[in-house]
Short mmCIF file of C-alpha atoms in Angstrom, two decimals:
data_model
loop_
_atom_site.label_atom_id
_atom_site.label_comp_id
_atom_site.label_asym_id
_atom_site.label_seq_id
_atom_site.Cartn_x
_atom_site.Cartn_y
_atom_site.Cartn_z
CA UNK A 24 -11.00 17.03 -0.77
CA UNK A 25 -10.26 14.18 1.62
CA UNK A 26 -9.92 10.49 0.81
CA UNK A 27 -11.33 7.95 -1.61
CA UNK A 28 -13.48 6.63 1.20
CA UNK A 29 -14.70 9.68 3.08
CA UNK A 30 -17.56 10.23 5.54
CA UNK A 31 -19.70 12.95 3.98
CA UNK A 32 -22.19 12.82 6.85
CA UNK A 33 -25.95 13.12 7.13
CA UNK A 34 -25.89 16.88 6.54
CA UNK A 35 -24.37 16.47 3.10
CA UNK A 36 -26.07 17.14 -0.21
CA UNK A 37 -25.42 13.53 -1.20
CA UNK A 38 -27.27 12.18 1.83
CA UNK A 39 -30.27 14.41 1.12
CA UNK A 40 -30.34 13.23 -2.48
CA UNK A 41 -30.12 9.58 -1.46
CA UNK A 42 -33.02 10.04 0.95
CA UNK A 43 -35.04 11.89 -1.71
CA UNK A 44 -34.49 8.98 -4.13
CA UNK A 45 -35.44 6.48 -1.39
CA UNK A 46 -32.09 4.69 -1.66
CA UNK A 47 -31.74 2.11 1.16
CA UNK A 48 -28.75 2.29 3.55
CA UNK A 49 -28.22 5.98 2.74
CA UNK A 50 -26.52 6.54 6.09
CA UNK A 51 -23.98 3.78 5.39
CA UNK A 52 -23.39 4.87 1.80
CA UNK A 53 -22.39 8.43 2.66
CA UNK A 54 -19.72 7.10 5.01
CA UNK A 55 -17.72 5.59 2.15
CA UNK A 56 -17.96 7.91 -0.84
CA UNK A 57 -14.98 9.53 -2.61
CA UNK A 58 -14.66 13.12 -1.44
CA UNK A 59 -11.25 13.33 -3.10
CA UNK A 60 -11.29 14.67 -6.65
CA UNK A 61 -7.61 14.89 -7.52
CA UNK A 62 -5.59 12.79 -9.98
CA UNK A 63 -4.11 10.27 -7.51
CA UNK A 64 -5.24 6.69 -8.13
CA UNK A 65 -5.96 6.28 -4.44
CA UNK A 66 -5.45 8.30 -1.28
CA UNK A 67 -6.56 7.76 2.29
CA UNK A 68 -6.08 11.40 3.22
CA UNK A 69 -3.89 14.48 2.73
CA UNK A 70 -0.40 15.22 3.97
CA UNK A 71 -1.55 17.97 6.33
CA UNK A 72 1.20 20.20 7.71
CA UNK A 73 -1.23 22.82 9.00
CA UNK A 74 -2.48 26.19 7.78
CA UNK A 75 -0.55 27.96 10.54
CA UNK A 76 2.72 26.17 9.80
CA UNK A 77 2.39 26.98 6.09
CA UNK A 78 1.73 30.63 6.95
CA UNK A 79 4.71 30.78 9.32
CA UNK A 80 6.88 29.03 6.71
CA UNK A 81 6.24 31.89 4.27
CA UNK A 82 6.68 34.37 7.11
CA UNK A 83 10.09 32.82 7.77
CA UNK A 84 10.98 32.80 4.08
CA UNK A 85 10.68 36.61 4.07
CA UNK A 86 12.10 37.22 7.56
CA UNK A 87 14.97 34.77 8.14
CA UNK A 88 18.31 35.50 6.54
CA UNK A 89 21.19 33.23 5.56
CA UNK A 90 21.99 30.04 3.64
CA UNK A 91 19.93 27.77 5.88
CA UNK A 92 16.72 29.48 4.79
CA UNK A 93 17.51 28.88 1.13
CA UNK A 94 18.36 25.24 1.78
CA UNK A 95 15.02 24.74 3.51
CA UNK A 96 12.98 26.57 0.87
CA UNK A 97 14.74 24.64 -1.91
CA UNK A 98 14.14 21.32 -0.13
CA UNK A 99 10.42 22.09 0.25
CA UNK A 100 9.99 23.07 -3.40
CA UNK A 101 12.00 20.08 -4.59
CA UNK A 102 10.08 17.55 -2.48
CA UNK A 103 6.73 18.93 -3.65
CA UNK A 104 7.80 18.69 -7.31
CA UNK A 105 9.02 15.11 -6.80
CA UNK A 106 5.72 14.24 -5.09
CA UNK A 107 3.89 15.10 -8.34
CA UNK A 108 5.23 11.86 -9.81
CA UNK A 109 3.93 11.26 -13.33
CA UNK A 110 2.66 14.85 -13.49
CA UNK A 111 6.32 15.94 -13.68
CA UNK A 112 7.70 12.70 -15.05
CA UNK A 113 11.03 13.99 -16.37
CA UNK A 114 12.08 14.82 -12.77
CA UNK A 115 10.61 11.70 -11.14
CA UNK A 116 11.97 9.51 -13.94
CA UNK A 117 15.45 10.94 -13.50
CA UNK A 118 15.43 10.15 -9.76
CA UNK A 119 13.94 6.69 -10.28
CA UNK A 120 16.59 5.80 -12.85
CA UNK A 121 19.68 7.39 -11.29
CA UNK A 122 19.28 7.67 -7.48
CA UNK A 123 19.91 4.39 -5.61
CA UNK A 124 16.94 3.23 -3.56
CA UNK A 125 14.54 5.87 -4.85
CA UNK A 126 12.58 3.35 -6.93
CA UNK A 127 11.94 1.32 -3.77
CA UNK A 128 9.57 3.92 -2.29
CA UNK A 129 6.01 2.68 -2.12
CA UNK A 130 4.62 5.94 -3.50
CA UNK A 131 6.18 9.17 -4.76
CA UNK A 132 4.23 11.26 -2.25
CA UNK A 133 6.35 9.78 0.57
CA UNK A 134 9.01 12.33 -0.42
CA UNK A 135 6.79 14.98 1.22
CA UNK A 136 8.33 13.91 4.52
CA UNK A 137 11.10 16.39 3.57
CA UNK A 138 8.57 19.23 3.36
CA UNK A 139 6.97 18.02 6.60
CA UNK A 140 10.34 18.53 8.29
CA UNK A 141 11.64 21.62 6.49
CA UNK A 142 8.50 23.80 6.65
CA UNK A 143 8.02 23.59 10.44
CA UNK A 144 11.77 24.08 10.92
CA UNK A 145 11.79 27.36 8.99
CA UNK A 146 8.63 28.42 10.84
CA UNK A 147 10.39 27.73 14.17
CA UNK A 148 13.46 29.69 13.06
CA UNK A 149 11.20 32.64 12.22
CA UNK A 150 9.59 32.55 15.68
CA UNK A 151 13.02 32.18 17.30
CA UNK A 152 14.28 35.26 15.46
CA UNK A 153 11.16 37.22 16.37
CA UNK A 154 11.54 36.38 20.07
CA UNK A 155 15.32 36.73 20.44
CA UNK A 156 16.08 39.66 18.12
CA UNK A 157 14.75 43.15 17.63
CA UNK A 158 13.25 42.93 14.15
CA UNK A 159 13.10 46.26 12.25
CA UNK A 160 9.51 47.36 11.74
CA UNK A 161 9.88 47.49 7.96
CA UNK A 162 11.16 43.90 7.73
CA UNK A 163 8.48 42.58 10.07
CA UNK A 164 5.67 44.36 8.21
CA UNK A 165 6.99 43.19 4.86
CA UNK A 166 7.21 39.55 5.96
CA UNK A 167 3.76 39.62 7.54
CA UNK A 168 2.14 41.39 4.60
CA UNK A 169 3.55 39.11 1.89
CA UNK A 170 2.83 35.87 3.77
CA UNK A 171 -0.73 37.09 4.46
CA UNK A 172 -1.25 37.93 0.79
CA UNK A 173 0.12 34.58 -0.45
CA UNK A 174 -1.38 32.13 2.07
CA UNK A 175 -4.33 34.11 3.40
CA UNK A 176 -5.18 35.41 -0.08
CA UNK A 177 -5.34 31.90 -1.51
CA UNK A 178 -7.57 30.75 1.36
CA UNK A 179 -9.79 33.81 0.86
CA UNK A 180 -10.25 33.13 -2.87
CA UNK A 181 -11.30 29.52 -2.30
CA UNK A 182 -13.58 30.42 0.61
CA UNK A 183 -15.42 33.00 -1.50
CA UNK A 184 -15.23 31.43 -4.97
CA UNK A 185 -14.48 27.70 -4.56
CA UNK A 186 -15.61 26.87 -8.10
CA UNK A 187 -13.53 29.50 -9.84
CA UNK A 188 -10.88 27.12 -11.23
CA UNK A 189 -12.32 23.68 -10.39
CA UNK A 190 -15.22 21.52 -11.55
CA UNK A 191 -14.83 18.93 -8.72
CA UNK A 192 -15.04 16.00 -11.13
CA UNK A 193 -12.90 13.00 -10.31
CA UNK A 194 -11.48 10.35 -12.69
CA UNK A 195 -12.91 7.84 -10.22
CA UNK A 196 -16.44 9.10 -10.87
CA UNK A 197 -16.51 6.79 -13.88
CA UNK A 198 -16.70 3.83 -11.47
CA UNK A 199 -19.87 5.34 -9.98
CA UNK A 200 -21.31 5.85 -13.47
CA UNK A 201 -20.51 2.22 -14.35
CA UNK A 202 -22.30 1.15 -11.16
CA UNK A 203 -25.45 2.90 -12.36
CA UNK A 204 -25.33 6.11 -10.32
CA UNK A 205 -27.60 8.78 -11.84
CA UNK A 206 -26.29 12.26 -12.71
CA UNK A 207 -28.27 13.74 -9.83
CA UNK A 208 -26.21 11.80 -7.31
CA UNK A 209 -22.93 12.58 -9.04
CA UNK A 210 -23.80 16.28 -8.99
CA UNK A 211 -24.54 15.99 -5.26
CA UNK A 212 -21.13 14.47 -4.57
CA UNK A 213 -19.46 17.26 -6.55
CA UNK A 214 -21.46 19.83 -4.60
CA UNK A 215 -20.22 18.26 -1.36
CA UNK A 216 -16.64 18.38 -2.63
CA UNK A 217 -17.09 22.06 -3.37
CA UNK A 218 -18.49 22.61 0.12
CA UNK A 219 -15.51 20.76 1.67
CA UNK A 220 -13.07 23.07 -0.13
CA UNK A 221 -15.02 26.19 0.82
CA UNK A 222 -15.36 25.35 4.53
CA UNK A 223 -11.74 24.20 4.85
CA UNK A 224 -10.49 27.32 3.05
CA UNK A 225 -12.50 29.53 5.41
CA UNK A 226 -11.27 27.52 8.40
CA UNK A 227 -7.65 27.97 7.22
CA UNK A 228 -8.21 31.69 6.71
CA UNK A 229 -9.39 32.07 10.31
CA UNK A 230 -6.32 30.27 11.68
CA UNK A 231 -4.04 32.42 9.51
CA UNK A 232 -5.70 35.65 10.70
CA UNK A 233 -5.55 34.58 14.37
CA UNK A 234 -1.84 33.80 13.92
CA UNK A 235 -1.19 37.16 12.27
CA UNK A 236 -2.95 38.90 15.16
CA UNK A 237 -0.89 37.10 17.80
CA UNK A 238 2.31 37.97 15.90
CA UNK A 239 1.32 41.63 15.82
CA UNK A 240 0.33 41.69 19.48
CA UNK A 241 3.68 40.16 20.46
CA UNK A 242 5.61 42.47 18.13
CA UNK A 243 4.13 45.51 19.90
CA UNK A 244 4.96 43.90 23.28
CA UNK A 245 1.34 43.62 24.40
CA UNK A 246 1.86 40.07 25.66
CA UNK A 247 4.80 38.25 27.27
CA UNK A 248 6.95 35.66 25.54
CA UNK A 249 5.38 32.91 27.65
CA UNK A 250 1.82 33.90 26.66
CA UNK A 251 2.96 34.20 23.03
CA UNK A 252 4.37 30.65 23.03
CA UNK A 253 1.30 29.23 24.78
CA UNK A 254 -1.14 31.03 22.47
CA UNK A 255 0.72 30.05 19.30
CA UNK A 256 1.13 26.46 20.50
CA UNK A 257 -2.58 26.14 21.25
CA UNK A 258 -3.48 27.50 17.82
CA UNK A 259 -1.17 25.02 16.05
CA UNK A 260 -2.50 22.17 18.18
CA UNK A 261 -6.10 23.09 17.41
CA UNK A 262 -5.33 23.40 13.70
CA UNK A 263 -3.70 19.97 13.46
CA UNK A 264 -5.98 18.20 15.93
CA UNK A 265 -9.24 19.06 14.16
CA UNK A 266 -7.97 17.74 10.82
CA UNK A 267 -6.21 14.69 12.26
CA UNK A 268 -9.41 13.62 14.01
CA UNK A 269 -11.02 13.14 10.62
CA UNK A 270 -8.62 10.27 9.95
CA UNK A 271 -7.76 8.97 13.43
CA UNK A 272 -10.52 9.06 16.03
CA UNK A 273 -12.44 6.85 18.44
CA UNK A 274 -13.69 4.70 15.56
CA UNK A 275 -10.10 3.53 14.97
CA UNK A 276 -9.69 2.05 18.46
CA UNK A 277 -11.18 -1.16 19.80
CA UNK A 278 -11.32 -3.02 23.09
CA UNK A 279 -8.69 -5.62 24.03
CA UNK A 280 -11.14 -8.42 23.28
CA UNK A 281 -11.83 -7.05 19.80
CA UNK A 282 -8.09 -6.68 19.21
CA UNK A 283 -7.55 -10.33 20.13
CA UNK A 284 -10.43 -11.40 17.86
CA UNK A 285 -10.45 -8.85 15.04
CA UNK A 286 -12.70 -10.91 12.77
CA UNK A 287 -15.62 -13.25 13.32
CA UNK A 288 -15.71 -16.38 11.20
CA UNK A 289 -18.67 -16.62 8.85
CA UNK A 290 -20.44 -19.82 7.82
CA UNK A 291 -18.34 -19.87 4.67
CA UNK A 292 -15.12 -19.56 6.72
CA UNK A 293 -16.15 -22.37 9.07
CA UNK A 294 -17.01 -24.66 6.16
CA UNK A 295 -13.61 -24.04 4.56
CA UNK A 296 -11.76 -24.60 7.85
CA UNK A 297 -13.13 -28.15 7.95
CA UNK A 298 -10.83 -28.95 5.02
CA UNK A 299 -7.62 -30.40 6.50
CA UNK A 300 -5.65 -30.37 3.25
CA UNK A 301 -2.20 -28.88 3.90
CA UNK A 302 -2.33 -26.09 1.35
CA UNK A 303 -5.01 -24.40 -0.74
CA UNK A 304 -6.06 -20.82 -1.41
CA UNK A 305 -9.28 -18.89 -1.02
CA UNK A 306 -10.79 -16.11 -3.13
CA UNK A 307 -13.21 -13.93 -1.14
CA UNK A 308 -15.59 -11.96 -3.32
CA UNK A 309 -17.36 -10.38 -0.34
CA UNK A 310 -14.33 -8.20 0.45
CA UNK A 311 -12.09 -5.86 -1.52
CA UNK A 312 -9.90 -8.78 -2.58
CA UNK A 313 -6.57 -6.95 -2.70
CA UNK A 314 -7.13 -4.46 0.12
CA UNK A 315 -8.76 -6.56 2.85
CA UNK A 316 -6.88 -8.63 5.44
CA UNK A 317 -9.97 -10.44 6.75
CA UNK A 318 -9.64 -13.46 4.47
CA UNK A 319 -5.96 -13.90 5.33
CA UNK A 320 -6.87 -14.07 9.02
CA UNK A 321 -8.57 -17.44 8.43
CA UNK A 322 -7.14 -18.81 5.18
CA UNK A 323 -4.33 -18.64 2.65
CA UNK A 324 -5.72 -15.93 0.44
CA UNK A 325 -5.40 -15.26 -3.28
CA UNK A 326 -5.49 -11.56 -2.37
CA UNK A 327 -4.75 -9.70 0.84
CA UNK A 328 -2.81 -6.49 1.24
CA UNK A 329 0.82 -5.52 1.54
CA UNK A 330 2.54 -2.24 0.79
CA UNK A 331 5.46 -4.05 -0.88
CA UNK A 332 3.62 -6.40 -3.19
CA UNK A 333 5.75 -8.27 -5.74
CA UNK A 334 5.55 -6.61 -9.14
CA UNK A 335 5.06 -9.87 -11.01
CA UNK A 336 2.11 -10.86 -8.86
CA UNK A 337 0.63 -7.38 -9.27
CA UNK A 338 0.89 -7.82 -13.04
CA UNK A 339 -0.87 -11.20 -12.79
CA UNK A 340 -3.66 -9.44 -10.85
CA UNK A 341 -4.00 -6.74 -13.50
CA UNK A 342 -3.75 -9.10 -16.49
CA UNK A 343 -5.84 -12.03 -15.28
CA UNK A 344 -7.09 -12.24 -11.70
CA UNK A 345 -9.09 -9.01 -11.89
CA UNK A 346 -10.81 -10.25 -15.04
CA UNK A 347 -11.43 -13.67 -13.49
CA UNK A 348 -13.12 -12.06 -10.50
CA UNK A 349 -15.36 -10.06 -12.83
CA UNK A 350 -16.22 -13.20 -14.84
CA UNK A 351 -17.21 -15.06 -11.69
CA UNK A 352 -19.26 -12.08 -10.50
CA UNK A 353 -21.08 -11.92 -13.83
CA UNK A 354 -21.83 -15.64 -13.71
CA UNK A 355 -23.13 -15.62 -10.12
CA UNK A 356 -25.29 -12.55 -10.78
CA UNK A 357 -27.64 -14.59 -12.98
CA UNK A 358 -28.41 -17.35 -10.42
CA UNK A 359 -26.63 -20.03 -12.47
CA UNK A 360 -26.80 -23.79 -12.15
CA UNK A 361 -23.80 -26.00 -11.24
CA UNK A 362 -22.97 -26.66 -14.89
CA UNK A 363 -22.65 -22.95 -15.72
CA UNK A 364 -20.54 -22.31 -12.61
CA UNK A 365 -18.20 -25.21 -13.44
CA UNK A 366 -17.80 -23.99 -17.02
CA UNK A 367 -16.78 -20.53 -15.75
CA UNK A 368 -14.32 -21.96 -13.22
CA UNK A 369 -12.75 -24.30 -15.78
CA UNK A 370 -11.75 -21.27 -17.87
CA UNK A 371 -9.89 -19.46 -15.05
CA UNK A 372 -6.43 -20.85 -15.84
CA UNK A 373 -4.50 -18.48 -13.57
CA UNK A 374 -6.78 -18.96 -10.55
CA UNK A 375 -6.57 -22.72 -11.04
CA UNK A 376 -2.77 -22.82 -11.24
CA UNK A 377 -2.72 -20.71 -8.05
CA UNK A 378 -4.67 -23.52 -6.36
CA UNK A 379 -7.80 -21.45 -5.69
CA UNK A 380 -9.87 -24.23 -4.17
CA UNK A 381 -12.62 -22.15 -2.53
CA UNK A 382 -14.51 -19.04 -3.57
CA UNK A 383 -16.56 -17.13 -0.99
CA UNK A 384 -19.48 -15.28 -2.57
CA UNK A 385 -21.58 -14.88 0.60
CA UNK A 386 -20.55 -15.15 4.22
CA UNK A 387 -23.83 -16.86 5.07
CA UNK A 388 -23.65 -19.50 2.33
CA UNK A 389 -21.31 -22.44 1.71
CA UNK A 390 -18.35 -21.47 -0.50
CA UNK A 391 -17.94 -22.60 -4.09
CA UNK A 392 -15.65 -25.62 -4.26
CA UNK A 393 -13.46 -25.21 -7.33
CA UNK A 394 -12.76 -28.73 -8.57
CA UNK A 395 -10.43 -27.31 -11.24
CA UNK A 396 -7.86 -26.03 -8.72
CA UNK A 397 -4.64 -27.88 -9.53
CA UNK A 398 -3.41 -28.46 -5.99
CA UNK A 399 -0.04 -27.74 -4.40
CA UNK A 400 2.02 -29.47 -7.11
CA UNK A 401 1.62 -31.51 -10.28
CA UNK A 402 3.49 -32.94 -13.27
CA UNK A 403 2.93 -31.56 -16.77
CA UNK A 404 3.15 -33.40 -20.08
CA UNK A 405 4.59 -30.56 -22.13
CA UNK A 406 6.26 -27.17 -21.98
CA UNK A 407 6.50 -24.14 -24.24
CA UNK A 408 9.56 -21.88 -24.49
CA UNK A 409 8.81 -18.17 -25.06
CA UNK A 410 11.17 -15.35 -25.96
CA UNK A 411 10.66 -12.98 -23.02
CA UNK A 412 8.49 -12.02 -20.05
CA UNK A 413 5.97 -10.23 -22.26
CA UNK A 414 5.28 -13.40 -24.25
CA UNK A 415 5.27 -15.41 -21.04
CA UNK A 416 2.48 -13.44 -19.36
CA UNK A 417 0.41 -13.25 -22.56
CA UNK A 418 0.68 -17.02 -23.04
CA UNK A 419 -1.11 -17.61 -19.72
CA UNK A 420 -4.38 -16.63 -21.35
CA UNK A 421 -4.19 -19.49 -23.86
CA UNK A 422 -2.88 -22.65 -22.20
CA UNK A 423 -3.91 -25.56 -20.01
CA UNK A 424 -1.84 -25.28 -16.80
CA UNK A 425 -2.57 -28.91 -15.85
CA UNK A 426 -0.75 -30.19 -18.94
CA UNK A 427 1.63 -27.47 -20.09
CA UNK A 428 4.18 -25.08 -18.61
CA UNK A 429 5.18 -21.70 -20.04
CA UNK A 430 8.93 -21.06 -19.64
CA UNK A 431 10.99 -17.98 -20.46
CA UNK A 432 13.95 -18.84 -22.71
CA UNK A 433 16.39 -17.53 -20.07
CA UNK A 434 15.62 -20.71 -18.05
CA UNK A 435 16.06 -23.01 -21.07
CA UNK A 436 19.40 -24.31 -19.74
CA UNK A 437 17.62 -26.14 -16.93
CA UNK A 438 15.89 -28.32 -19.53
CA UNK A 439 18.89 -29.37 -21.64
CA UNK A 440 19.00 -32.93 -20.20
CA UNK A 441 15.23 -33.32 -20.01
CA UNK A 442 13.06 -35.03 -22.57
CA UNK A 443 9.31 -35.48 -22.28
CA UNK A 444 8.20 -38.94 -21.20
CA UNK A 445 4.60 -39.48 -20.18
CA UNK A 446 4.26 -41.52 -17.00
CA UNK A 447 0.69 -42.23 -15.93
CA UNK A 448 1.90 -43.65 -12.60
CA UNK A 449 3.95 -40.60 -11.59
CA UNK A 450 2.88 -38.85 -8.39
CA UNK A 451 3.99 -35.81 -6.43
CA UNK A 452 2.40 -34.56 -3.23
CA UNK A 453 2.93 -32.07 -0.41
CA UNK A 454 3.89 -33.71 2.90
CA UNK A 455 4.66 -30.70 5.12
CA UNK A 456 3.80 -27.00 4.92
CA UNK A 457 5.47 -24.29 6.97
CA UNK A 458 5.99 -20.61 6.08
CA UNK A 459 9.74 -21.21 5.55
CA UNK A 460 9.76 -24.91 4.67
CA UNK A 461 7.90 -27.07 2.14
CA UNK A 462 8.40 -30.84 1.89
CA UNK A 463 7.20 -32.93 -1.06
CA UNK A 464 7.37 -36.60 -2.04
CA UNK A 465 7.62 -37.74 -5.65
CA UNK A 466 7.67 -41.08 -7.42
CA UNK A 467 8.09 -41.53 -11.16
CA UNK A 468 9.56 -44.03 -13.63
CA UNK A 469 11.06 -41.31 -15.86
CA UNK A 470 12.21 -37.74 -15.26
CA UNK A 471 9.27 -35.34 -14.95
CA UNK A 472 8.67 -31.59 -15.06
CA UNK A 473 7.00 -30.59 -11.78
CA UNK A 474 5.08 -27.37 -11.18
CA UNK A 475 4.77 -26.03 -7.64
CA UNK A 476 1.91 -23.64 -6.86
CA UNK A 477 4.26 -21.33 -4.95
CA UNK A 478 5.60 -17.94 -6.00
CA UNK A 479 9.04 -18.04 -7.61
CA UNK A 480 11.48 -16.12 -5.44
CA UNK A 481 15.13 -17.05 -5.89
CA UNK A 482 16.39 -14.44 -3.42
CA UNK A 483 15.94 -16.77 -0.47
CA UNK A 484 14.16 -19.98 -1.43
CA UNK A 485 16.53 -22.92 -2.01
CA UNK A 486 15.67 -26.51 -2.92
CA UNK A 487 17.13 -29.93 -2.12
CA UNK A 488 16.38 -33.40 -3.51
CA UNK A 489 17.12 -36.10 -0.96
CA UNK A 490 19.35 -33.66 0.90
CA UNK A 491 21.38 -32.63 -2.16
CA UNK A 492 21.21 -29.09 -3.52
CA UNK A 493 19.18 -28.81 -6.71
CA UNK A 494 17.96 -26.14 -9.12
CA UNK A 495 14.51 -24.77 -9.79
CA UNK A 496 13.34 -22.12 -12.23
CA UNK A 497 10.41 -19.87 -13.02
CA UNK A 498 7.39 -21.18 -14.90
CA UNK A 499 4.01 -19.65 -15.78
CA UNK A 500 5.39 -16.17 -15.05
CA UNK A 501 5.16 -16.47 -11.24
CA UNK A 502 5.39 -20.14 -10.19
CA UNK A 503 8.25 -22.56 -9.50
CA UNK A 504 9.20 -25.49 -11.68
CA UNK A 505 11.95 -28.11 -11.59
CA UNK A 506 12.99 -31.36 -13.17
CA UNK A 507 12.39 -34.34 -10.85
CA UNK A 508 14.60 -37.38 -11.61
CA UNK A 509 13.19 -40.89 -11.89
CA UNK A 510 12.65 -42.87 -8.73
CA UNK A 511 11.30 -42.00 -5.29
CA UNK A 512 12.48 -38.70 -3.80
CA UNK A 513 11.92 -36.10 -1.14
CA UNK A 514 11.99 -32.50 -2.36
CA UNK A 515 12.50 -29.79 0.24
CA UNK A 516 12.18 -26.04 -0.27
CA UNK A 517 13.65 -23.82 2.47
CA UNK A 518 13.60 -20.06 2.83
CA UNK A 519 17.19 -19.08 3.65
CA UNK A 520 17.87 -15.48 2.55
CA UNK A 521 21.62 -14.75 2.68
CA UNK A 522 20.99 -11.19 3.85
CA UNK A 523 19.34 -12.46 7.05
CA UNK A 524 22.16 -14.86 7.99
CA UNK A 525 24.90 -12.36 7.13
CA UNK A 526 23.14 -9.69 9.19
CA UNK A 527 22.81 -12.08 12.10
CA UNK A 528 26.53 -12.87 12.00
CA UNK A 529 27.37 -9.17 11.97
CA UNK A 530 24.80 -8.21 14.61
CA UNK A 531 26.00 -10.55 17.38
CA UNK A 532 29.67 -9.43 17.52
CA UNK A 533 28.65 -5.79 16.94
CA UNK A 534 26.22 -5.91 19.86
CA UNK A 535 28.86 -7.63 22.01
CA UNK A 536 31.44 -4.93 21.21
CA UNK A 537 28.91 -2.18 21.97
CA UNK A 538 28.02 -3.82 25.29
CA UNK A 539 31.72 -4.12 26.24
CA UNK A 540 32.28 -0.45 25.38
CA UNK A 541 29.36 0.59 27.60
CA UNK A 542 30.68 -1.56 30.46
CA UNK A 543 34.19 -0.12 29.93
CA UNK A 544 32.92 3.49 30.02
CA UNK A 545 30.88 2.68 33.11
CA UNK A 546 33.98 1.24 34.86
CA UNK A 547 36.14 4.27 33.90
CA UNK A 548 33.49 6.70 35.25
CA UNK A 549 33.22 4.78 38.51
CA UNK A 550 37.02 4.90 38.95
CA UNK A 551 37.00 8.67 38.33
CA UNK A 552 34.17 9.11 40.82
CA UNK A 553 36.05 7.07 43.45
CA UNK A 554 39.31 8.94 42.79
CA UNK A 555 37.61 12.32 43.20
#
């Protein structure tokens, strides 16, 4: 049906319904509604190989002989089954558990790249055989007839009876219901989804029939090979181009000036940028917090987007941050006073331990200043040992991060020489902030447990105290903690992933050897040329 944010257009049933109900901004609304009605949690568009390529793939499956055909057909079927993910979990689970690297794919549907390669390849082999060999009439007719029945027949059914097997309801429609959308509007969206299927099925049927005609015309030698290639190429191009333009068109390109300045700072952004503190984070409620990059352009963001998000942070989002955002929304919706706002913010333990100092609720208004944000680092008076990660994440809902740390028992060894001593004069502060280097200063009369509002990542981040290597461990499910000895110290975190330095050591000599080989081959060829 399209994507989760699809442009239905002003000719859609949904637009007409919005206008009839006098809904403001109807034109903008219909540009962002979910035309997709499948079971995927989110999709920005289909993997479109092309109606013609699919038709020619089946044509090749009946026409081409040999082992290569069966390898290609098997690869296509296998990749499609794997792309179903949880809908065929025994197969996906087997690959995730037993095939190295498979669990690192961002989404199971990426495996369709195999089908995207194999289907056109078999289609090309079919065309090659048709052009270079004299195909018996019976074989040609059989291949054409069966591929027309399978691909063209399916397109015909959906173009005539699009609602035969489908109701066009989406699991995501519940979000629209929760937002107060009436049934009339939901029915309009479903009607538009039905129309999308019907028109695309009819469009596909036309391309399939045109392709069948050009195959027949060439088979009976009514056109030359050159005209056949040109005609088929133009049809494939037209098929792919018209669908691709739905997802990549002039709206996706900007001028050089806009590329240099992709976002314009709002009043809220400018107010926050006046703060010269080295490190704090911002929660922007005016954007899709975990899909937008706008906030990260100006500030260190609580959200942002990355295709390879850390699993632990994603779990923190799902367990706590999402709920915190909803709590703040609910509070602000009722035009609260400062006391109510402060009470809400004081209860957002996870946001506070992540040093969420500012909250943007309107680009045209000053941001909320969260006085409960705990800063870049702090000492705690107590700690609690829990049995495992499950207990650790659940404990975050019932603790005071300014006074207590939650520690998984696997890190208990780092605390064996530490005993709690309250020191009211103890201080720790951030002196320098760089993406790969953090420098802190501490002063305390007794050893203290320090919490750093930075994500725990031991596969690259190392720590030193006064230039000597030290240990740190995970606290509060995602943050860093370490024992700071008595006295005055400098604590330095550096990002030094071993994989990067090992790769660099390998890359330099490898590149040098390759360059010498190229020079050597060049010299040998010159000598041969001179000798001849």
